[in-house]
Amino acid sequence: MLHNILLVFEEEKIFPEAVTYVRELALRLDARVTVLMIVPMSFAVRTGLGPQRNTIRNIEIRAGKLLSDCLQTFIPQGIEVNSALKIGDPAQELVKFLADRPPFQSIVWGSGKDLPDKGQCGQRHWLSKVTGSLECPLLTVSKREEGVGNRGEAIMGVLKRLKKSGNREREIRTFCVQTLRFKKLLENGRALLDLFADGREKVAGEYIFDRYYVVSLIDAVVDRLGMMIYDAGVLVPVRGELFYAAYDDYKLAARRLIEKDAAGRPAEPGADDFVADDPEYRLLSDALRWFYGTGAAADGTVMDLIKRTFSRVLLEMTSEPAQNQKALFESCGLKVTDMAMYAIDLWKDGRSLPDRQRATADFNSIPFWHLLPADRNERDGVNWVAAVSEHQLSLQSLWPGVRFRLETLASGYEDSDFIFVFTDRPAVLKAILPDQFHVESTEDVQFAWSLDIPRETMGDALRHIGRHIFDESVWRTP
């Protein structure tokens, strides 16, 4: 897939014809789509974020819902899609967004038929400031429906058929969308751990760095936390306000951390002499304690927020009674013929349900094949559902009263591959996991993960888990 399309919206305005245009373009080019919402806002340097906290939080909630709805246009068609929200100076935010990502081959204006000539107060629109520096075409719908004739009618027919699709199709589509969105949540969680590791490496080694590095690291953590909270709010909208309120507290804690150090302060009791004499090392040490250490602010560490967020999201996502889920998957013909398991192709089944019953060999998924045991005989009931793509596997338990989810990416690229496990049964982790997994706990659940896994180790780890996870005695133990 060589073509990347960026669809840009501003001020929460979505032009439906532009969304349809991008969907058609992506299907023709087999392209990946990124949806970007930009909301203009100026930040007063002296007053900070305080007066605008509620405004920003409301924007994040509203825009999150709009972007989530927009993604539904692409995912059922098997189009790879992701989304982002930026708040600030629109021209600057777009330029920064483009600088941080691989190049796009097309950018499509999504808030109107034509490019806007004027912005607010009759001034030149911000988009005109950046069009000259873009390295790819900037496209618009621009009355393309005129002269389309039967093709336009065919598009409307597709939309009508989608609206008429039954509850089963919609529920499977929602399941696929949630699984793909949860992968984004994991990616943001992983990015936070990488930032922590970079800070640890700097403070432990003989590195020379300045205050700018430390402040940039703190800002990067806050930005990535915002992405994680956005994903969590999309997955569990009923807890959106709770997630964003917690995020506001952590943004303020970050500002206090930076401002306290800038004002000057004595070293903490027991601090190393070198750290006490070096303000940059002192600030980085304080930042690392806030990230994951002890003695953090009353709000807790960043790792505490990560664990709470993942716990609340996963508890909500696994709250559907197992019997209800089994009935849905059974009615959709998703049970495989050679194992007591339901299996879902994330890209194909999200678009249309299969017309025949399939075997495990029909699924092109590297981690799925690694995990499956050699013995695939029928057991007492169907207690698993696997959602797969070529490199991704999401495995969820359907055992009554059990919460368990395994997520893995096995692409062959060590820097991105991982295994993540969530459960409310601590004994299960001891029974199924190989060595070298990191484990974190909350009051109710446990998480375990292994990152940066080499290709050969990934296969061995999944085979080890597969040999134990399908052993029924593991799940019958309280």
Short mmCIF file of C-alpha atoms in Angstrom, two decimals:
data_model
loop_
_atom_site.label_atom_id
_atom_site.label_comp_id
_atom_site.label_asym_id
_atom_site.label_seq_id
_atom_site.Cartn_x
_atom_site.Cartn_y
_atom_site.Cartn_z
CA MET A 1 0.00 0.00 0.00
CA LEU A 2 1.93 3.02 -1.31
CA HIS A 3 -0.72 5.74 -1.37
CA ASN A 4 -1.58 7.75 1.73
CA ILE A 5 -4.50 10.21 1.73
CA LEU A 6 -5.04 12.94 4.32
CA LEU A 7 -8.60 14.22 4.80
CA VAL A 8 -8.61 17.59 6.60
CA PHE A 9 -11.54 19.14 8.47
CA GLU A 10 -11.71 22.42 10.37
CA GLU A 11 -13.91 23.71 13.18
CA GLU A 12 -15.89 20.44 13.47
CA LYS A 13 -17.31 20.92 9.95
CA ILE A 14 -17.64 17.73 7.92
CA PHE A 15 -18.74 17.88 4.28
CA PRO A 16 -20.27 14.43 3.55
CA GLU A 17 -19.47 14.52 -0.16
CA ALA A 18 -15.78 14.95 0.66
CA VAL A 19 -15.87 11.86 2.89
CA THR A 20 -17.53 9.85 0.12
CA TYR A 21 -14.96 11.15 -2.39
CA VAL A 22 -12.04 10.05 -0.20
CA ARG A 23 -13.61 6.65 0.35
CA GLU A 24 -13.93 6.09 -3.41
CA LEU A 25 -10.40 7.37 -4.04
CA ALA A 26 -8.98 5.07 -1.36
CA LEU A 27 -10.78 2.06 -2.83
CA ARG A 28 -9.48 2.80 -6.34
CA LEU A 29 -5.89 3.34 -5.17
CA ASP A 30 -5.84 0.75 -2.37
CA ALA A 31 -4.82 3.65 -0.13
CA ARG A 32 -4.50 4.29 3.58
CA VAL A 33 -6.57 7.23 4.94
CA THR A 34 -5.79 9.61 7.80
CA VAL A 35 -8.56 11.90 9.03
CA LEU A 36 -7.40 15.13 10.70
CA MET A 37 -9.70 17.56 12.52
CA ILE A 38 -8.18 21.00 13.21
CA VAL A 39 -9.94 23.37 15.60
CA PRO A 40 -8.57 26.94 15.75
CA MET A 41 -7.75 28.30 19.19
CA SER A 42 -5.31 30.89 20.45
CA PHE A 43 -3.49 30.33 23.73
CA ALA A 44 -2.59 33.36 25.79
CA VAL A 45 0.95 32.98 27.10
CA ARG A 46 0.31 34.75 30.40
CA THR A 47 -2.94 33.11 31.39
CA GLY A 48 -2.01 29.55 30.29
CA LEU A 49 -4.57 26.82 29.77
CA GLY A 50 -6.63 27.44 32.91
CA PRO A 51 -9.44 29.60 31.45
CA GLN A 52 -9.75 27.33 28.39
CA ARG A 53 -9.74 23.92 30.06
CA ASN A 54 -13.48 23.35 29.81
CA THR A 55 -13.58 24.61 26.22
CA ILE A 56 -10.79 22.24 25.17
CA ARG A 57 -12.37 19.30 26.92
CA ASN A 58 -15.73 19.93 25.24
CA ILE A 59 -14.03 20.22 21.85
CA GLU A 60 -12.23 16.91 22.42
CA ILE A 61 -15.48 15.15 23.31
CA ARG A 62 -17.45 16.57 20.37
CA ALA A 63 -14.67 16.11 17.82
CA GLY A 64 -14.02 12.58 19.09
CA LYS A 65 -17.61 11.64 18.34
CA LEU A 66 -17.49 13.25 14.86
CA LEU A 67 -14.24 11.51 13.97
CA SER A 68 -15.49 8.17 15.26
CA ASP A 69 -18.60 8.48 13.08
CA CYS A 70 -16.44 9.43 10.10
CA LEU A 71 -14.29 6.31 10.47
CA GLN A 72 -17.41 4.19 10.05
CA THR A 73 -17.48 5.25 6.39
CA PHE A 74 -14.10 3.63 5.70
CA ILE A 75 -13.71 0.57 7.93
CA PRO A 76 -16.66 -1.43 6.49
CA GLN A 77 -15.00 -1.06 3.08
CA GLY A 78 -11.77 -2.61 4.33
CA ILE A 79 -9.90 0.71 4.15
CA GLU A 80 -7.13 1.21 6.69
CA VAL A 81 -7.91 4.46 8.49
CA ASN A 82 -6.88 6.43 11.56
CA SER A 83 -7.72 9.85 12.96
CA ALA A 84 -6.24 12.75 14.90
CA LEU A 85 -7.38 16.01 16.52
CA LYS A 86 -5.27 19.17 16.71
CA ILE A 87 -6.20 22.37 18.57
CA GLY A 88 -4.33 25.63 18.07
CA ASP A 89 -3.16 27.76 15.18
CA PRO A 90 -4.49 25.80 12.16
CA ALA A 91 -1.63 26.52 9.76
CA GLN A 92 1.01 25.65 12.34
CA GLU A 93 -0.81 22.53 13.48
CA LEU A 94 -1.13 21.21 9.92
CA VAL A 95 2.55 21.84 9.16
CA LYS A 96 3.64 20.13 12.40
CA PHE A 97 1.31 17.21 11.73
CA LEU A 98 2.74 16.71 8.22
CA ALA A 99 6.31 16.96 9.53
CA ASP A 100 5.76 14.19 12.08
CA ARG A 101 4.35 11.62 9.64
CA PRO A 102 5.33 9.75 6.48
CA PRO A 103 4.53 11.70 3.30
CA PHE A 104 0.99 11.85 1.96
CA GLN A 105 0.34 11.53 -1.76
CA SER A 106 -2.97 13.44 -1.63
CA ILE A 107 -4.58 15.92 0.77
CA VAL A 108 -8.34 16.44 0.51
CA TRP A 109 -10.22 19.42 1.96
CA GLY A 110 -13.14 17.98 3.87
CA SER A 111 -15.06 21.00 5.18
CA GLY A 112 -16.54 22.22 1.92
CA LYS A 113 -16.86 21.75 -1.81
CA ASP A 114 -14.16 24.28 -2.65
CA LEU A 115 -11.14 25.70 -0.89
CA PRO A 116 -12.16 28.64 1.33
CA ASP A 117 -11.09 32.07 0.09
CA LYS A 118 -11.70 33.94 3.33
CA GLY A 119 -11.32 33.08 6.96
CA GLN A 120 -12.88 34.71 9.99
CA CYS A 121 -13.25 38.51 9.89
CA GLY A 122 -12.76 38.49 6.10
CA GLN A 123 -9.05 37.75 6.40
CA ARG A 124 -7.13 35.39 4.16
CA HIS A 125 -7.92 31.79 5.13
CA TRP A 126 -5.16 29.96 7.00
CA LEU A 127 -5.05 27.22 4.34
CA SER A 128 -3.72 29.68 1.79
CA LYS A 129 -0.65 30.16 3.98
CA VAL A 130 0.46 26.56 3.62
CA THR A 131 -0.70 25.46 0.15
CA GLY A 132 2.53 26.66 -1.45
CA SER A 133 4.65 24.49 0.85
CA LEU A 134 2.70 21.25 0.42
CA GLU A 135 4.56 18.44 -1.31
CA CYS A 136 1.42 16.78 -2.71
CA PRO A 137 -1.82 17.85 -4.46
CA LEU A 138 -4.55 19.57 -2.41
CA LEU A 139 -7.87 18.24 -3.74
CA THR A 140 -11.50 19.30 -3.33
CA VAL A 141 -14.87 17.81 -4.22
CA SER A 142 -15.68 20.95 -6.25
CA LYS A 143 -19.07 19.97 -7.65
CA ARG A 144 -17.72 16.66 -8.93
CA GLU A 145 -21.23 15.18 -8.71
CA GLU A 146 -22.27 17.22 -11.77
CA GLY A 147 -22.08 14.97 -14.81
CA VAL A 148 -21.48 11.86 -12.71
CA GLY A 149 -24.92 10.59 -13.61
CA ASN A 150 -25.50 6.94 -12.90
CA ARG A 151 -22.30 6.72 -10.88
CA GLY A 152 -23.67 9.14 -8.33
CA GLU A 153 -26.89 7.15 -8.15
CA ALA A 154 -24.86 3.99 -7.61
CA ILE A 155 -23.07 5.62 -4.68
CA MET A 156 -26.39 6.55 -3.11
CA GLY A 157 -27.53 2.98 -3.64
CA VAL A 158 -24.53 1.70 -1.70
CA LEU A 159 -25.30 4.08 1.15
CA LYS A 160 -28.91 2.97 1.22
CA ARG A 161 -27.90 -0.69 1.33
CA LEU A 162 -25.56 0.05 4.22
CA LYS A 163 -28.39 1.74 6.10
CA LYS A 164 -30.57 -1.29 5.53
CA SER A 165 -27.98 -3.76 6.81
CA GLY A 166 -29.23 -5.82 9.71
CA ASN A 167 -28.34 -5.55 13.36
CA ARG A 168 -25.94 -8.47 13.11
CA GLU A 169 -23.81 -6.81 10.45
CA ARG A 170 -23.71 -3.53 12.37
CA GLU A 171 -22.72 -5.27 15.60
CA ILE A 172 -19.88 -7.18 13.92
CA ARG A 173 -18.76 -3.96 12.24
CA THR A 174 -18.77 -2.21 15.63
CA PHE A 175 -16.77 -5.09 17.11
CA CYS A 176 -14.14 -4.72 14.36
CA VAL A 177 -14.00 -0.94 14.77
CA GLN A 178 -13.50 -1.30 18.53
CA THR A 179 -10.74 -3.85 18.05
CA LEU A 180 -8.87 -1.58 15.63
CA ARG A 181 -9.35 1.45 17.88
CA PHE A 182 -8.04 -0.51 20.87
CA LYS A 183 -4.90 -1.24 18.84
CA LYS A 184 -4.42 2.54 18.56
CA LEU A 185 -4.82 2.84 22.34
CA LEU A 186 -2.09 0.22 22.76
CA GLU A 187 0.18 2.04 20.32
CA ASN A 188 -0.14 5.25 22.32
CA GLY A 189 0.49 3.39 25.58
CA ARG A 190 3.59 1.85 24.05
CA ALA A 191 4.80 5.26 22.83
CA LEU A 192 4.56 6.55 26.41
CA LEU A 193 6.70 3.66 27.65
CA ASP A 194 9.28 4.47 24.95
CA LEU A 195 9.40 8.08 26.15
CA PHE A 196 9.94 6.90 29.74
CA ALA A 197 12.77 4.62 28.55
CA ASP A 198 14.47 7.46 26.68
CA GLY A 199 14.43 9.60 29.82
CA ARG A 200 15.82 6.75 31.93
CA GLU A 201 18.61 6.20 29.44
CA LYS A 202 19.58 9.87 29.53
CA VAL A 203 19.62 10.20 33.31
CA ALA A 204 21.51 6.93 33.82
CA GLY A 205 24.18 7.45 31.16
CA GLU A 206 26.84 10.02 30.44
CA TYR A 207 24.65 12.16 28.22
CA ILE A 208 24.82 15.91 27.80
CA PHE A 209 21.40 17.47 27.47
CA ASP A 210 19.82 20.81 28.20
CA ARG A 211 16.59 22.04 29.73
CA TYR A 212 14.95 22.09 26.29
CA TYR A 213 15.29 18.29 26.03
CA VAL A 214 13.61 17.73 29.40
CA VAL A 215 10.76 20.17 28.75
CA SER A 216 10.25 18.63 25.30
CA LEU A 217 10.14 15.17 26.87
CA ILE A 218 7.48 16.28 29.37
CA ASP A 219 5.48 17.96 26.59
CA ALA A 220 5.74 14.82 24.45
CA VAL A 221 4.39 12.72 27.32
CA VAL A 222 1.48 15.12 27.80
CA ASP A 223 0.70 15.10 24.05
CA ARG A 224 0.80 11.31 23.88
CA LEU A 225 -1.38 11.08 26.98
CA GLY A 226 -3.91 13.23 25.13
CA MET A 227 -3.92 10.78 22.21
CA MET A 228 -4.42 7.89 24.63
CA ILE A 229 -7.29 9.67 26.37
CA TYR A 230 -8.88 10.46 23.01
CA ASP A 231 -8.81 6.75 22.07
CA ALA A 232 -10.23 5.80 25.46
CA GLY A 233 -13.08 8.30 25.06
CA VAL A 234 -13.93 6.87 21.63
CA LEU A 235 -13.95 3.31 23.00
CA VAL A 236 -15.97 4.15 26.12
CA PRO A 237 -17.93 7.38 25.42
CA VAL A 238 -19.85 7.16 28.71
CA ARG A 239 -16.57 7.74 30.57
CA GLY A 240 -15.30 10.47 28.24
CA GLU A 241 -15.71 13.32 30.71
CA LEU A 242 -14.00 11.30 33.44
CA PHE A 243 -11.04 10.54 31.17
CA TYR A 244 -10.64 14.16 30.07
CA ALA A 245 -10.98 15.50 33.62
CA ALA A 246 -8.12 13.24 34.71
CA TYR A 247 -6.08 14.35 31.70
CA ASP A 248 -6.62 18.02 32.64
CA ASP A 249 -5.16 17.31 36.09
CA TYR A 250 -2.06 15.73 34.59
CA LYS A 251 -1.55 18.61 32.16
CA LEU A 252 -1.57 20.99 35.11
CA ALA A 253 0.83 18.75 37.03
CA ALA A 254 3.23 18.90 34.07
CA ARG A 255 3.07 22.69 33.98
CA ARG A 256 3.68 22.88 37.73
CA LEU A 257 6.68 20.56 37.39
CA ILE A 258 8.29 22.75 34.73
CA GLU A 259 7.42 26.07 36.36
CA LYS A 260 8.61 24.97 39.82
CA ASP A 261 12.01 24.09 38.44
CA ALA A 262 12.23 27.28 36.41
CA ALA A 263 11.62 29.32 39.55
CA GLY A 264 14.58 27.70 41.28
CA ARG A 265 14.41 25.50 44.36
CA PRO A 266 16.71 23.62 46.73
CA ALA A 267 17.58 20.01 45.99
CA GLU A 268 15.52 17.37 47.73
CA PRO A 269 17.03 15.73 50.85
CA GLY A 270 19.30 12.80 49.98
CA ALA A 271 19.77 13.87 46.36
CA ASP A 272 23.03 12.95 44.65
CA ASP A 273 25.54 15.84 44.78
CA PHE A 274 25.84 15.96 41.00
CA VAL A 275 22.05 15.97 40.53
CA ALA A 276 21.69 18.61 43.24
CA ASP A 277 24.13 20.89 41.41
CA ASP A 278 22.72 20.34 37.93
CA PRO A 279 19.23 21.81 37.31
CA GLU A 280 18.73 19.81 34.07
CA TYR A 281 19.43 16.47 35.73
CA ARG A 282 17.28 17.50 38.68
CA LEU A 283 14.34 18.35 36.42
CA LEU A 284 14.73 15.09 34.49
CA SER A 285 14.87 13.10 37.73
CA ASP A 286 11.70 14.82 38.92
CA ALA A 287 10.04 14.13 35.57
CA LEU A 288 10.91 10.42 35.76
CA ARG A 289 9.47 10.22 39.26
CA TRP A 290 6.28 11.79 37.91
CA PHE A 291 6.24 9.38 35.00
CA TYR A 292 6.46 6.16 36.98
CA GLY A 293 8.30 6.59 40.31
CA THR A 294 7.48 7.29 43.91
CA GLY A 295 6.89 10.57 45.65
CA ALA A 296 4.81 11.92 42.79
CA ALA A 297 2.08 14.53 43.04
CA ALA A 298 -1.25 13.78 44.68
CA ASP A 299 -2.74 12.95 41.27
CA GLY A 300 -0.30 10.01 41.00
CA THR A 301 2.20 9.04 38.34
CA VAL A 302 1.61 8.97 34.61
CA MET A 303 1.85 5.17 34.84
CA ASP A 304 -1.01 5.26 37.36
CA LEU A 305 -3.17 7.11 34.81
CA ILE A 306 -2.22 4.64 32.06
CA LYS A 307 -3.20 1.68 34.23
CA ARG A 308 -6.47 3.28 35.37
CA THR A 309 -7.41 4.19 31.81
CA PHE A 310 -6.65 0.76 30.38
CA SER A 311 -8.44 -0.91 33.29
CA ARG A 312 -11.62 1.13 32.82
CA VAL A 313 -11.62 0.68 29.05
CA LEU A 314 -11.06 -3.08 29.20
CA LEU A 315 -13.54 -3.66 32.01
CA GLU A 316 -16.15 -1.86 29.94
CA MET A 317 -15.22 -3.64 26.71
CA THR A 318 -15.43 -7.06 28.38
CA SER A 319 -18.66 -6.34 30.27
CA GLU A 320 -20.99 -7.79 27.63
CA PRO A 321 -22.36 -11.15 28.91
CA ALA A 322 -20.54 -14.02 27.21
CA GLN A 323 -23.82 -15.69 26.29
CA ASN A 324 -24.94 -12.61 24.33
CA GLN A 325 -21.66 -12.47 22.42
CA LYS A 326 -21.81 -16.19 21.61
CA ALA A 327 -25.34 -15.83 20.27
CA LEU A 328 -24.23 -12.98 17.98
CA PHE A 329 -21.16 -14.79 16.64
CA GLU A 330 -23.12 -18.02 16.19
CA SER A 331 -25.87 -16.27 14.22
CA CYS A 332 -23.25 -14.72 11.92
CA GLY A 333 -21.66 -18.07 11.07
CA LEU A 334 -18.31 -17.15 12.59
CA LYS A 335 -17.47 -20.45 14.30
CA VAL A 336 -14.54 -22.20 12.63
CA THR A 337 -14.96 -25.82 11.60
CA ASP A 338 -11.82 -27.27 13.21
CA MET A 339 -11.75 -25.67 16.66
CA ALA A 340 -14.06 -24.52 19.44
CA MET A 341 -13.60 -20.84 18.53
CA TYR A 342 -15.21 -17.97 16.68
CA ALA A 343 -12.90 -16.16 14.26
CA ILE A 344 -13.37 -12.75 12.61
CA ASP A 345 -11.38 -11.25 9.76
CA LEU A 346 -11.04 -7.63 10.86
CA TRP A 347 -11.05 -6.17 7.35
CA LYS A 348 -13.30 -8.55 5.41
CA ASP A 349 -15.96 -9.38 8.01
CA GLY A 350 -16.20 -5.74 9.03
CA ARG A 351 -17.39 -5.10 5.49
CA SER A 352 -19.69 -8.11 4.95
CA LEU A 353 -20.33 -11.36 6.77
CA PRO A 354 -18.89 -14.60 5.35
CA ASP A 355 -21.11 -16.65 3.07
CA ARG A 356 -19.71 -19.96 4.30
CA GLN A 357 -18.24 -21.51 7.42
CA ARG A 358 -14.46 -21.32 7.52
CA ALA A 359 -11.57 -23.26 9.03
CA THR A 360 -8.62 -21.75 10.88
CA ALA A 361 -6.46 -22.29 7.77
CA ASP A 362 -8.68 -19.84 5.86
CA PHE A 363 -7.37 -16.92 7.92
CA ASN A 364 -4.16 -15.25 6.77
CA SER A 365 -2.77 -14.20 10.14
CA ILE A 366 0.80 -14.84 11.30
CA PRO A 367 0.17 -14.46 15.08
CA PHE A 368 -3.01 -16.57 14.82
CA TRP A 369 -1.10 -19.46 13.27
CA HIS A 370 1.64 -19.21 15.92
CA LEU A 371 -0.88 -19.27 18.77
CA LEU A 372 -3.11 -22.14 17.62
CA PRO A 373 -2.34 -25.44 19.37
CA ALA A 374 -1.59 -28.61 17.44
CA ASP A 375 -4.62 -30.22 19.11
CA ARG A 376 -7.64 -28.36 17.77
CA ASN A 377 -10.33 -30.85 18.72
CA GLU A 378 -13.77 -29.73 19.86
CA ARG A 379 -14.05 -29.02 23.56
CA ASP A 380 -16.88 -28.30 25.95
CA GLY A 381 -18.43 -25.24 24.35
CA VAL A 382 -17.00 -22.37 22.35
CA ASN A 383 -15.19 -20.07 24.76
CA TRP A 384 -12.95 -17.93 22.51
CA VAL A 385 -13.27 -15.28 19.82
CA ALA A 386 -10.26 -14.28 17.72
CA ALA A 387 -10.24 -11.11 15.59
CA VAL A 388 -7.37 -11.20 13.11
CA SER A 389 -5.57 -9.52 10.24
CA GLU A 390 -2.30 -10.49 8.61
CA HIS A 391 -0.14 -9.21 11.49
CA GLN A 392 -2.66 -8.54 14.27
CA LEU A 393 -4.44 -10.89 16.67
CA SER A 394 -6.99 -9.98 19.33
CA LEU A 395 -8.11 -12.96 21.41
CA GLN A 396 -10.91 -12.64 23.97
CA SER A 397 -12.24 -15.18 26.44
CA LEU A 398 -15.93 -16.08 26.39
CA TRP A 399 -15.71 -18.13 29.57
CA PRO A 400 -18.57 -17.02 31.85
CA GLY A 401 -17.39 -14.63 34.56
CA VAL A 402 -13.86 -14.39 33.15
CA ARG A 403 -12.22 -11.26 31.77
CA PHE A 404 -9.27 -11.98 29.52
CA ARG A 405 -7.87 -10.35 26.39
CA LEU A 406 -4.66 -10.94 24.47
CA GLU A 407 -3.42 -8.48 21.85
CA THR A 408 -0.38 -8.97 19.67
CA LEU A 409 1.29 -7.49 16.62
CA ALA A 410 3.66 -9.81 14.74
CA SER A 411 4.86 -7.88 11.70
CA GLY A 412 8.48 -9.04 11.80
CA TYR A 413 9.72 -5.57 12.76
CA GLU A 414 11.22 -5.85 16.23
CA ASP A 415 10.65 -2.19 17.16
CA SER A 416 6.88 -2.47 16.73
CA ASP A 417 5.96 -6.05 17.67
CA PHE A 418 4.47 -6.79 21.08
CA ILE A 419 2.27 -9.07 23.16
CA PHE A 420 -0.19 -7.56 25.66
CA VAL A 421 -2.39 -9.52 28.08
CA PHE A 422 -5.21 -8.34 30.36
CA THR A 423 -7.09 -10.47 32.90
CA ASP A 424 -8.88 -10.44 36.24
CA ARG A 425 -7.39 -13.87 37.03
CA PRO A 426 -3.81 -13.38 38.34
CA ALA A 427 -3.21 -17.14 38.43
CA VAL A 428 -3.79 -17.28 34.67
CA LEU A 429 -0.78 -15.09 33.91
CA LYS A 430 1.50 -17.40 35.88
CA ALA A 431 0.09 -20.41 34.07
CA ILE A 432 0.31 -19.19 30.46
CA LEU A 433 3.11 -16.62 30.12
CA PRO A 434 6.76 -17.35 29.35
CA ASP A 435 9.50 -15.47 31.19
CA GLN A 436 10.46 -11.83 30.60
CA PHE A 437 6.96 -10.36 30.64
CA HIS A 438 6.47 -7.12 32.57
CA VAL A 439 3.44 -7.27 34.89
CA GLU A 440 1.46 -4.35 36.37
CA SER A 441 -1.56 -4.60 38.68
CA THR A 442 -4.52 -2.53 39.81
CA GLU A 443 -7.02 -3.40 42.52
CA ASP A 444 -9.14 -5.40 40.08
CA VAL A 445 -7.01 -6.57 37.16
CA GLN A 446 -3.52 -7.34 35.91
CA PHE A 447 -1.68 -6.36 32.72
CA ALA A 448 1.37 -8.06 31.23
CA TRP A 449 3.38 -7.15 28.17
CA SER A 450 6.55 -7.85 26.24
CA LEU A 451 7.86 -5.27 23.77
CA ASP A 452 10.46 -5.14 20.98
CA ILE A 453 10.19 -8.87 20.39
CA PRO A 454 12.49 -10.41 17.73
CA ARG A 455 10.71 -12.48 15.08
CA GLU A 456 11.91 -15.88 16.32
CA THR A 457 11.14 -15.01 19.94
CA MET A 458 7.64 -13.83 19.00
CA GLY A 459 6.79 -17.20 17.48
CA ASP A 460 8.16 -19.09 20.49
CA ALA A 461 6.26 -16.86 22.95
CA LEU A 462 2.92 -17.25 21.14
CA ARG A 463 3.36 -21.02 20.83
CA HIS A 464 4.11 -21.20 24.57
CA ILE A 465 0.95 -19.22 25.36
CA GLY A 466 -1.07 -21.31 22.91
CA ARG A 467 -0.02 -24.57 24.57
CA HIS A 468 -1.45 -23.37 27.89
CA ILE A 469 -4.21 -20.91 27.15
CA PHE A 470 -6.54 -23.48 25.59
CA ASP A 471 -6.13 -25.87 28.53
CA GLU A 472 -9.55 -25.81 30.18
CA SER A 473 -8.11 -26.54 33.63
CA VAL A 474 -6.45 -23.10 33.59
CA TRP A 475 -9.86 -21.42 33.40
CA ARG A 476 -11.64 -23.64 35.87
CA THR A 477 -9.26 -22.54 38.63
CA PRO A 478 -10.61 -19.51 40.58
#
